[in-house]
CSV table of C-alpha atoms and ligand atoms in Angstrom, one decimal:
chain,number,residue,atom,x,y,z
A,1,UNK,CA,-19.1,5.4,12.5
A,2,UNK,CA,-15.3,5.2,12.3
A,3,UNK,CA,-13.9,4.3,8.9
A,4,UNK,CA,-12.4,0.8,8.4
A,5,UNK,CA,-8.9,1.0,9.9
A,6,UNK,CA,-5.9,-0.3,7.8
A,7,UNK,CA,-3.7,-0.7,10.9
A,8,UNK,CA,-4.7,-4.3,11.6
A,9,UNK,CA,-3.7,-5.2,8.0
A,10,UNK,CA,-0.4,-3.2,8.2
A,11,UNK,CA,0.5,-5.1,11.4
A,12,UNK,CA,1.0,-8.1,9.2
A,13,UNK,CA,4.1,-6.8,7.4
A,14,UNK,CA,6.5,-3.8,7.4
A,15,UNK,CA,6.5,-3.5,3.7
A,16,UNK,CA,3.5,-3.4,1.2
A,17,UNK,CA,4.8,-4.4,-2.2
A,18,UNK,CA,3.4,-2.0,-4.8
A,19,UNK,CA,3.2,-4.2,-7.9
A,20,UNK,CA,2.3,-3.6,-11.5
A,21,UNK,CA,1.2,-6.8,-13.3
A,22,UNK,CA,1.7,-7.4,-17.0
A,23,UNK,CA,-0.7,-10.4,-16.9
A,24,UNK,CA,-3.0,-12.3,-14.6
A,25,UNK,CA,-0.6,-15.3,-14.6
A,26,UNK,CA,2.4,-13.1,-13.6
A,27,UNK,CA,0.3,-11.5,-10.9
A,28,UNK,CA,-0.5,-14.9,-9.4
A,29,UNK,CA,3.1,-16.0,-9.5
A,30,UNK,CA,4.2,-12.7,-8.0
A,31,UNK,CA,1.8,-13.1,-5.2
A,32,UNK,CA,3.0,-16.6,-4.5
A,33,UNK,CA,6.6,-15.4,-4.4
A,34,UNK,CA,5.9,-12.4,-2.2
A,35,UNK,CA,3.9,-14.5,0.3
A,36,UNK,CA,6.5,-17.2,0.3
A,37,UNK,CA,9.0,-14.5,1.2
A,38,UNK,CA,6.8,-13.4,4.1
A,39,UNK,CA,5.0,-10.4,2.7
A,40,UNK,CA,1.2,-11.1,2.7
A,41,UNK,CA,0.0,-7.6,1.8
A,42,UNK,CA,0.1,-6.9,-1.9
A,43,UNK,CA,-1.0,-3.6,-3.6
A,44,UNK,CA,-1.8,-4.3,-7.2
A,45,UNK,CA,-1.8,-1.0,-9.1
A,46,UNK,CA,-4.7,-0.4,-11.5
A,47,UNK,CA,-2.2,0.6,-14.2
A,48,UNK,CA,-2.4,-2.3,-16.5
A,49,UNK,CA,-5.4,-3.9,-18.3
A,50,UNK,CA,-4.7,-7.2,-16.4
A,51,UNK,CA,-4.9,-5.5,-12.9
A,52,UNK,CA,-8.5,-6.2,-11.9
A,53,UNK,CA,-8.5,-9.7,-13.2
A,54,UNK,CA,-5.1,-10.3,-11.4
A,55,UNK,CA,-6.6,-9.1,-8.1
A,56,UNK,CA,-9.5,-11.6,-8.6
A,57,UNK,CA,-7.1,-14.4,-9.4
A,58,UNK,CA,-4.8,-13.7,-6.5
A,59,UNK,CA,-7.8,-13.5,-4.2
A,60,UNK,CA,-9.0,-16.9,-5.5
A,61,UNK,CA,-5.7,-18.7,-5.9
A,62,UNK,CA,-3.3,-17.3,-3.2
A,63,UNK,CA,-5.3,-17.5,0.0
A,64,UNK,CA,-2.3,-16.4,2.1
A,65,UNK,CA,-2.2,-13.1,0.3
A,66,UNK,CA,-4.1,-10.0,1.4
A,67,UNK,CA,-4.6,-8.3,-2.0
A,68,UNK,CA,-5.5,-4.7,-2.4
A,69,UNK,CA,-6.0,-2.2,-5.3
A,70,UNK,CA,-3.6,0.7,-5.8
A,71,UNK,CA,-3.7,3.7,-8.1
A,72,UNK,CA,-7.4,4.1,-7.3
A,73,UNK,CA,-7.7,7.5,-9.0
A,74,UNK,CA,-11.4,7.5,-9.9
A,75,UNK,CA,-14.5,6.8,-7.9
A,76,UNK,CA,-15.8,4.1,-10.3
A,77,UNK,CA,-12.7,2.0,-9.6
A,78,UNK,CA,-13.7,1.6,-5.9
A,79,UNK,CA,-16.5,-0.8,-6.5
A,80,UNK,CA,-14.7,-2.6,-9.4
A,81,UNK,CA,-11.8,-3.2,-7.1
A,82,UNK,CA,-13.9,-4.5,-4.2
A,83,UNK,CA,-15.9,-6.7,-6.6
A,84,UNK,CA,-12.6,-8.2,-7.9
A,85,UNK,CA,-11.6,-9.1,-4.3
A,86,UNK,CA,-9.5,-6.1,-3.1
A,87,UNK,CA,-9.4,-6.1,0.7
A,88,UNK,CA,-7.9,-2.6,0.9
A,89,UNK,CA,-7.6,0.4,-1.4
A,90,UNK,CA,-4.8,2.9,-2.0
A,91,UNK,CA,-4.9,6.2,-3.9
A,92,UNK,CA,-1.9,8.4,-4.8
A,93,UNK,CA,-3.8,11.6,-4.0
A,94,UNK,CA,-7.2,12.7,-3.0
A,95,UNK,CA,-9.3,15.2,-4.9
A,96,UNK,CA,-12.4,16.0,-2.8
A,97,UNK,CA,-14.9,13.8,-4.8
A,98,UNK,CA,-12.7,10.8,-4.7
A,99,UNK,CA,-11.9,11.3,-0.9
A,100,UNK,CA,-15.6,11.4,-0.2
A,101,UNK,CA,-16.3,8.3,-2.2
A,102,UNK,CA,-13.4,6.5,-0.6
A,103,UNK,CA,-14.8,7.4,2.9
A,104,UNK,CA,-17.9,5.3,2.0
A,105,UNK,CA,-15.9,2.2,1.0
A,106,UNK,CA,-16.5,-0.9,3.2
A,107,UNK,CA,-12.8,-1.8,3.2
A,108,UNK,CA,-9.8,-0.1,4.7
A,109,UNK,CA,-8.5,2.8,2.6
A,110,UNK,CA,-5.1,4.6,2.6
A,111,UNK,CA,-5.8,7.8,0.6
A,112,UNK,CA,-2.7,9.7,-0.6
A,113,UNK,CA,-1.6,13.0,0.7
A,114,UNK,CA,1.5,15.2,0.2
A,115,UNK,CA,1.0,18.2,2.5
A,116,UNK,CA,-0.2,19.1,6.0
A,117,UNK,CA,-3.4,20.6,4.5
A,118,UNK,CA,-4.2,17.4,2.6
A,119,UNK,CA,-3.4,15.3,5.7
A,120,UNK,CA,-5.8,17.4,7.8
A,121,UNK,CA,-8.5,17.3,5.2
A,122,UNK,CA,-8.4,13.5,5.0
A,123,UNK,CA,-8.1,13.2,8.8
A,124,UNK,CA,-11.3,15.3,9.1
A,125,UNK,CA,-13.0,12.8,6.9
A,126,UNK,CA,-12.1,10.1,9.3
A,127,UNK,CA,-9.2,8.3,7.6
A,128,UNK,CA,-6.8,7.1,10.3
A,129,UNK,CA,-3.9,6.0,8.1
A,130,UNK,CA,-2.7,7.9,5.0
A,131,UNK,CA,-0.3,7.2,2.2
A,132,UNK,CA,2.3,9.9,1.9
A,133,UNK,CA,3.1,10.1,-1.8
A,134,UNK,CA,5.5,10.6,-3.5
A,135,UNK,CA,7.2,10.3,-0.1
A,136,UNK,CA,10.9,11.1,-1.0
A,137,UNK,CA,10.0,13.9,-3.3
A,138,UNK,CA,7.6,15.7,-0.9
A,139,UNK,CA,9.8,15.6,2.2
A,140,UNK,CA,10.0,12.0,3.2
A,141,UNK,CA,10.8,11.1,6.8
A,142,UNK,CA,11.3,14.7,7.8
A,143,UNK,CA,7.8,15.7,6.7
A,144,UNK,CA,6.2,12.7,8.5
A,145,UNK,CA,8.2,13.5,11.6
A,146,UNK,CA,7.0,17.2,11.5
A,147,UNK,CA,3.4,16.1,11.1
A,148,UNK,CA,3.6,14.0,14.3
A,149,UNK,CA,3.4,17.1,16.5
A,150,UNK,CA,0.3,18.8,15.1
A,151,UNK,CA,-1.4,15.6,14.0
A,152,UNK,CA,-0.6,13.1,16.6
A,153,UNK,CA,-3.5,10.7,15.8
A,154,UNK,CA,-2.5,10.2,12.2
A,155,UNK,CA,-0.5,7.2,11.0
A,156,UNK,CA,1.2,6.9,7.6
A,157,UNK,CA,2.2,4.3,5.0
A,158,UNK,CA,4.6,6.3,2.8
A,159,UNK,CA,5.5,5.2,-0.7
A,160,UNK,CA,7.5,6.6,-3.6
A,161,UNK,CA,11.3,6.5,-3.6
A,162,UNK,CA,11.6,4.1,-0.7
A,163,UNK,CA,14.1,1.2,-1.1
A,164,UNK,CA,16.7,-0.8,0.9
A,165,UNK,CA,18.9,2.3,1.4
A,166,UNK,CA,16.3,4.4,3.3
A,167,UNK,CA,13.5,2.1,4.4
A,168,UNK,CA,15.0,1.8,7.9
A,169,UNK,CA,14.8,5.5,8.6
A,170,UNK,CA,11.1,5.4,7.7
A,171,UNK,CA,10.3,2.4,9.8
A,172,UNK,CA,12.0,4.0,12.8
A,173,UNK,CA,9.3,6.6,13.0
A,174,UNK,CA,6.5,5.7,15.4
A,175,UNK,CA,3.8,7.3,13.3
A,176,UNK,CA,4.8,5.1,10.3
A,177,UNK,CA,3.0,1.7,10.4
A,178,UNK,CA,4.6,0.3,7.2
A,179,UNK,CA,6.0,1.5,3.9
A,180,UNK,CA,5.0,0.7,0.3
A,181,UNK,CA,7.4,0.2,-2.5
A,182,UNK,CA,8.1,-1.5,-5.8
A,183,UNK,CA,11.7,-2.5,-5.0
A,184,UNK,CA,10.6,-5.9,-3.8
A,185,UNK,CA,9.0,-6.7,-7.1
A,186,UNK,CA,11.2,-5.2,-9.8
A,187,UNK,CA,9.6,-5.1,-13.3
A,188,UNK,CA,12.7,-6.8,-14.8
A,189,UNK,CA,12.4,-9.7,-12.5
A,190,UNK,CA,8.7,-10.0,-13.3
A,191,UNK,CA,9.4,-9.9,-17.0
A,192,UNK,CA,12.1,-12.6,-16.7
A,193,UNK,CA,10.0,-14.7,-14.3
A,194,UNK,CA,12.7,-14.6,-11.8
A,195,UNK,CA,10.5,-15.5,-8.8
A,196,UNK,CA,13.4,-16.6,-6.7
A,197,UNK,CA,14.8,-13.1,-6.7
A,198,UNK,CA,11.4,-11.8,-5.6
A,199,UNK,CA,11.3,-14.4,-2.8
A,200,UNK,CA,14.7,-13.2,-1.6
A,201,UNK,CA,13.8,-9.5,-1.8
A,202,UNK,CA,10.6,-10.2,0.1
A,203,UNK,CA,12.4,-12.2,2.8
A,204,UNK,CA,14.8,-9.4,3.4
A,205,UNK,CA,11.9,-6.8,3.6
A,206,UNK,CA,9.8,-9.0,5.9
A,207,UNK,CA,12.6,-9.1,8.5
A,208,UNK,CA,12.7,-5.3,8.9
A,209,UNK,CA,11.7,-4.0,12.3
A,210,UNK,CA,9.6,-0.9,13.0
A,211,UNK,CA,9.0,1.5,15.8
A,212,UNK,CA,5.2,1.4,15.4
A,213,UNK,CA,5.0,-2.3,16.4
A,214,UNK,CA,7.7,-2.9,18.9
B,301,3PG,C1,3.7,4.0,-6.7
B,301,3PG,O1,2.5,4.3,-6.5
B,301,3PG,O2,4.3,4.0,-7.8
B,301,3PG,C2,4.4,3.6,-5.5
B,301,3PG,O3,4.5,4.7,-4.6
B,301,3PG,C3,5.8,3.0,-5.7
B,301,3PG,O4,6.8,3.9,-5.7
B,301,3PG,P1,8.3,3.3,-5.9
B,301,3PG,O5,8.3,2.7,-7.3
B,301,3PG,O6,9.1,4.5,-5.8
B,301,3PG,O7,8.5,2.3,-4.8
């Protein structure tokens, strides 16, 4: 059985905001701002105590959002995320036990890789789309371009160090479906409740074009 494919979700937007929420209320407001700006996919990182409850609140209160869980670093977080309402899962890397548990998840998963060997290992488990992380530090666009030759079936959603200055070069690669990044939801703007700034950043990101979806 093929694993659930994240491609149909990534077709919805060129940028997946990677957000860290200080509270449930901030998470809901952030999701409203991002969707208003045209970015429906939202990766809530499991890095704060509010994260799982924020995923549940976004799923319940912001129907136009497609909320997922990021920073899924341990197998027990898989079911917790899905129970909260996560519609996709993202991990920064993939130790073997976590990769095998993620391959059993009933929702699309983008497991993290940083090398050709990791990409091949995850591909062999059946994952069609991988997160490259931390993208800029491990080779960025050049690495993804190089992997297109030997691994032509694999698609990527790179994150880590991507922002307005370099996002265009990533999205110009045909094996990159979308990118992830925190630049559309800066922590200062979240702390200040500056949702208008986040709407504006999301609008600019939503307009970006990409080679994978001409
Ligand atoms: C992360 O998991 O922190 C993401 O990759 C976001 O990286 P960024 O903050 O460099 O966009």
